[in-house]
């Protein structure tokens, strides 16, 4: 019995009226863990029952502790008929299983019912006594920490980054079992919620075991997803990066303050700045992997694009040998790993050396052909294939690792598209193995890799690249080659030198497809995919040029499959990297030059495009210093770029030579207008409206060029569904609808958040789904952060002036704050140990004031504020403790859709409830924020004719305690929030 | 392309004060959008009408969901679903319970019943306040009434504690509840010149002095109902006008004291007996519910109107009433001095407030 779980049910409040006659409720509570159930007494005739139960004790294996959720059911006692359920609370006790996280879960939890939503709250206290288990062959992995954050968590230091861990479990979906025909929707929803909770626990435990095998102690960048495959099952899968983390001494610890920072500096690789980068050009090669597999499953492997820049010529003068040496070492470190993948998007300084480009792979599968649907083997094999493909793509780019790696699926009926993508990279081996690499190599690396541009330098062997591309010498160090454009899936490295501000860039695309069955359908989809990827890529490239920028970070391409269409949505943050060449403009060329008015039209458009580029440069403050060619002293001739957009396959490549449109401009990007579609594309390029003044947006963690965030943050989720008119749907009309949908959504966000100006929308995350034939659903989650305009302007100015001279120093200043928690703690506050940390109070109590007439009546709120953000940090605050992972799955269903305010009312209420339940769990853990929050799934189905709707939501994040930096000065220490929560039951105002 | 679903949910619930006002005023989404367009918001922000429509819908939906909680404001503070900063919570509650002067004058003193609710249509037409807003205000009155009736303790405190209103608004509600409970007539034509503030002032004085709570703070309903015993006792004041000697003595005391000080002395002297009879008869009739209801009508008819027709300035009214009340203490044959003070102290305050054009 390695563990004892103790639960106490304290009280309830705001319960619903269950007895119409008395307008009251006779409530009692069932507490269930595994197969053991305890009950409280019935508290008669009250909507605010005070059970104050004994401690219910469960003696359990730690394996069960990890897998099972604690299930609390509130019921209304009925003498004559069956007791009615009021609702349930599931509590994941995992955070109590590792020493550094929460020690107690205590607080008010919303009582949730899948049909009625939240119905009152219940106050619960949960504790776990763990006994040491010395069994080497144990099945549990208690003690392994999990983080959703895709960077090294703020109060930790990475000792070793072990690498990729993945796991997948399958079960029959209760919704599709025969019994579902006879049971109530509530029973079915609850079975599903419980099953997913169990599966998540099991999955996490199994991943933990793998981490322990690798001798790690944590999983960072943990991403868990559900695939609702329908008849063939319910899949829960997760990926993450196993690490060995060391807790940094916090300011509250008793270490001499002045020691650690300097020591930290020496130990940590902060001193040397090489980093990662990746790049891409439109010369994307198409790798077709043949899909003849000997299984009985139908499978189509999709030709894959590698977004990369290709080089010719030799490596930099001195870089070569080191690169080779480095590669060798990294290789040996990585070869032991089946998949050298990392789910991280931001890295310890020095971890990433070079980046090759974005690699992605997709595959179309038929779910009804899975031979043994209840077993995970088939899906495991599917993913293994895809990962293998990613690995080989990375290899083709001269890279041994993939960073910023993620996986996703899109399912429609029996067709499933599996996708994986990441950024091929060369890594510094130092973090990858125990025996730290000798200092000499590092030292020489440091000398040779110039600040802020190392990651941009190409990692591959230029001589052997099969695809021609445009390389120049780095505009920063002028020693190594860099590509002309860089695409990556990672965050902007903190030491990168950026000019001006960044912006959100999206490519949007729809393609109609015929309704088909089985193989025919899968084949049709597979045939469409490469074209979609290609066009998405082209759009991204055009929009990037139009913004006058040369690199994309955080690129995420989502392909969604529907009955009769495919949707592609790519989001990324465009920036101007100082190390890369200035992007050329866009030239339009007409194909029928004999028509005078047409010519005029073309030149008019050209003017508009040029104006837009100029305007954008001004808007995003992109004014790189002019560098004359002599200064560059380039030994290679100035690259003459002539990139073309190929509208279709029919245009053969020999046109390239024919169309060497030397329009006088050295590096213009030529858009050829050969049909109306192309014309429309150009128009749509120009219709993207920039955000109103005072607004910026990006999909990465931070916005380059803005560093003075205030503490005012607002996380939000917005959902829109549009119905397409089914008549005469064309690709063109579809594209326009989709484009308008996204643009209008953004406009609405800007309008709604106008009071926060000047403000930046960070981590803007769009997801598209096609719930039905004519419906398109777009879900956006992001955080708006206000920044201080005056300071921003100053810094920007200073930044621009100095950017080249003091490239990296300046930049560190600008961008360091997400990292500051490792380094800032001490130098800035000379006597931190003497100062206590004020935790933002979770529950200020104040019922006593109600009688006091002069007191502002609303000042006594008993509900503490819990911040939520998709970012890994909280501006102006310091994360002092990670309390554990939040991973919640909810189903909500209604049979009275109209009465609940229609689909909008229903979903609005549900999302608000989900937020509330996340906040309540965090507060109960003693936390005051969720970081790296993500809504992974929001599956919405409606049937207005039957007045019904159902929605499934899956969210996750890291519960943390943070303290305002200003409050670090305050001496008084507040009690841990959770401890004072039960106290407020007594003071409850009853009506 | 039609928008099937369009929502925005923030971790902190966004409250737009302007839209809240439009919602409270009972405008439909369409009207609210039109009004917002007219306010020039599109030009200021560069937004489109569609954006405004979506934004307005969204806020209306939020308010609609919050309304259930606003019906019991402490719930708004304790609920977990909407994270709203305390200052915003206070604003939501205060504005929700705020009411229009024009509306409250229509229903003040009326029974807060279904019957009155049916008349809201007419009130809406008469006042120009939307029916929806009338309903909200009426329901607020009724809800507060239901909660605080039969409750122990100070009326204002009870209102404040259960509805978390500001002191000012809690006092207004106490007055509304008091008037509704005692069904004072306020709608007669001759009372039209009086504002809600005039009545609320009187209500507060009456609650302080004429209710059970004035003598015993431990009874139910203490601030709602008038002290029956006190009303019964008021019959004893009859002697002041029924006993001719006493009346004459009273008159001479007042006239002696005020001679030369009053601009309208002769009018006062001529009218003294009528005025005194009026004031005392009001007191003696208060045992009948019907007469309680007509209190304000009687006060205006028997005192305010006669004085006003003789063009008494307010300062003279004050001098007269002070002297009129005080002189009774010098009437040797009159034994109910305390009763007289309890009655006249309040009445004097009320009359001074009611005396204006």
PDB file of N, CA and C in Angstrom, chain A residues 7 22 68 84 91 125 227 245 309 325 340 370 444 460 547 575 581 593 889 907 952:
ATOM      1  N   UNK A   7      -9.688  12.330   1.937  1.00  0.00           N
ATOM      2  CA  UNK A   7     -10.608  13.317   1.378  1.00  0.00           C
ATOM      3  C   UNK A   7     -11.598  13.765   2.440  1.00  0.00           C
ATOM      4  N   UNK A  22     -40.493  22.088  -1.548  1.00  0.00           N
ATOM      5  CA  UNK A  22     -39.939  22.889  -0.456  1.00  0.00           C
ATOM      6  C   UNK A  22     -38.976  23.961  -0.946  1.00  0.00           C
ATOM      7  N   UNK A  68      -6.206   6.975 -11.699  1.00  0.00           N
ATOM      8  CA  UNK A  68      -7.602   7.242 -11.355  1.00  0.00           C
ATOM      9  C   UNK A  68      -7.817   8.698 -10.967  1.00  0.00           C
ATOM     10  N   UNK A  84     -31.455  11.721  -6.944  1.00  0.00           N
ATOM     11  CA  UNK A  84     -31.101  12.454  -8.160  1.00  0.00           C
ATOM     12  C   UNK A  84     -29.684  12.987  -8.048  1.00  0.00           C
ATOM     13  N   UNK A  91     -11.358  15.249  -9.653  1.00  0.00           N
ATOM     14  CA  UNK A  91     -10.127  15.918  -9.238  1.00  0.00           C
ATOM     15  C   UNK A  91      -8.945  15.031  -9.595  1.00  0.00           C
ATOM     16  N   UNK A 125     -11.318  18.991   0.656  1.00  0.00           N
ATOM     17  CA  UNK A 125      -9.896  18.983   0.990  1.00  0.00           C
ATOM     18  C   UNK A 125      -9.337  17.600   0.657  1.00  0.00           C
ATOM     19  N   UNK A 227      -8.142  11.702 -30.055  1.00  0.00           N
ATOM     20  CA  UNK A 227      -8.694  11.498 -31.394  1.00  0.00           C
ATOM     21  C   UNK A 227     -10.015  10.781 -31.215  1.00  0.00           C
ATOM     22  N   UNK A 245      15.738  18.100 -14.774  1.00  0.00           N
ATOM     23  CA  UNK A 245      15.681  19.498 -14.356  1.00  0.00           C
ATOM     24  C   UNK A 245      16.218  19.651 -12.943  1.00  0.00           C
ATOM     25  N   UNK A 309      15.709  26.372 -47.334  1.00  0.00           N
ATOM     26  CA  UNK A 309      16.510  27.141 -48.262  1.00  0.00           C
ATOM     27  C   UNK A 309      17.625  26.249 -48.736  1.00  0.00           C
ATOM     28  N   UNK A 325      32.750  18.740 -36.859  1.00  0.00           N
ATOM     29  CA  UNK A 325      33.037  18.152 -35.570  1.00  0.00           C
ATOM     30  C   UNK A 325      31.787  18.128 -34.710  1.00  0.00           C
ATOM     31  N   UNK A 340      15.083  11.765 -32.733  1.00  0.00           N
ATOM     32  CA  UNK A 340      15.735  12.891 -32.068  1.00  0.00           C
ATOM     33  C   UNK A 340      14.863  14.149 -32.154  1.00  0.00           C
ATOM     34  N   UNK A 370      -8.796  -0.551 -39.693  1.00  0.00           N
ATOM     35  CA  UNK A 370      -7.886  -0.993 -38.650  1.00  0.00           C
ATOM     36  C   UNK A 370      -8.272  -2.410 -38.250  1.00  0.00           C
ATOM     37  N   UNK A 444      35.688  27.204 -28.647  1.00  0.00           N
ATOM     38  CA  UNK A 444      35.977  27.623 -30.010  1.00  0.00           C
ATOM     39  C   UNK A 444      34.697  27.943 -30.750  1.00  0.00           C
ATOM     40  N   UNK A 460      23.508  22.823 -43.532  1.00  0.00           N
ATOM     41  CA  UNK A 460      23.739  21.718 -44.472  1.00  0.00           C
ATOM     42  C   UNK A 460      24.949  22.003 -45.344  1.00  0.00           C
ATOM     43  N   UNK A 547       5.029  42.330 -46.289  1.00  0.00           N
ATOM     44  CA  UNK A 547       5.297  42.980 -45.002  1.00  0.00           C
ATOM     45  C   UNK A 547       6.737  43.503 -44.940  1.00  0.00           C
ATOM     46  N   UNK A 575       9.014  38.324 -39.033  1.00  0.00           N
ATOM     47  CA  UNK A 575       9.936  39.317 -38.471  1.00  0.00           C
ATOM     48  C   UNK A 575      11.006  39.643 -39.509  1.00  0.00           C
ATOM     49  N   UNK A 581      19.239  38.785 -45.697  1.00  0.00           N
ATOM     50  CA  UNK A 581      19.179  39.894 -46.645  1.00  0.00           C
ATOM     51  C   UNK A 581      17.813  40.580 -46.665  1.00  0.00           C
ATOM     52  N   UNK A 593       0.313  40.771 -72.759  1.00  0.00           N
ATOM     53  CA  UNK A 593       0.785  42.158 -72.710  1.00  0.00           C
ATOM     54  C   UNK A 593       0.233  43.037 -73.837  1.00  0.00           C
ATOM     55  N   UNK A 889     -11.052  17.587 -19.343  1.00  0.00           N
ATOM     56  CA  UNK A 889     -11.894  17.240 -20.478  1.00  0.00           C
ATOM     57  C   UNK A 889     -13.344  17.327 -20.038  1.00  0.00           C
ATOM     58  N   UNK A 907     -22.717  27.700 -26.147  1.00  0.00           N
ATOM     59  CA  UNK A 907     -21.258  27.558 -26.159  1.00  0.00           C
ATOM     60  C   UNK A 907     -20.587  28.630 -25.288  1.00  0.00           C
ATOM     61  N   UNK A 952     -17.569  19.185 -26.823  1.00  0.00           N
ATOM     62  CA  UNK A 952     -16.486  18.578 -26.055  1.00  0.00           C
ATOM     63  C   UNK A 952     -15.328  19.553 -26.036  1.00  0.00           C
TER      64      UNK A 952
END
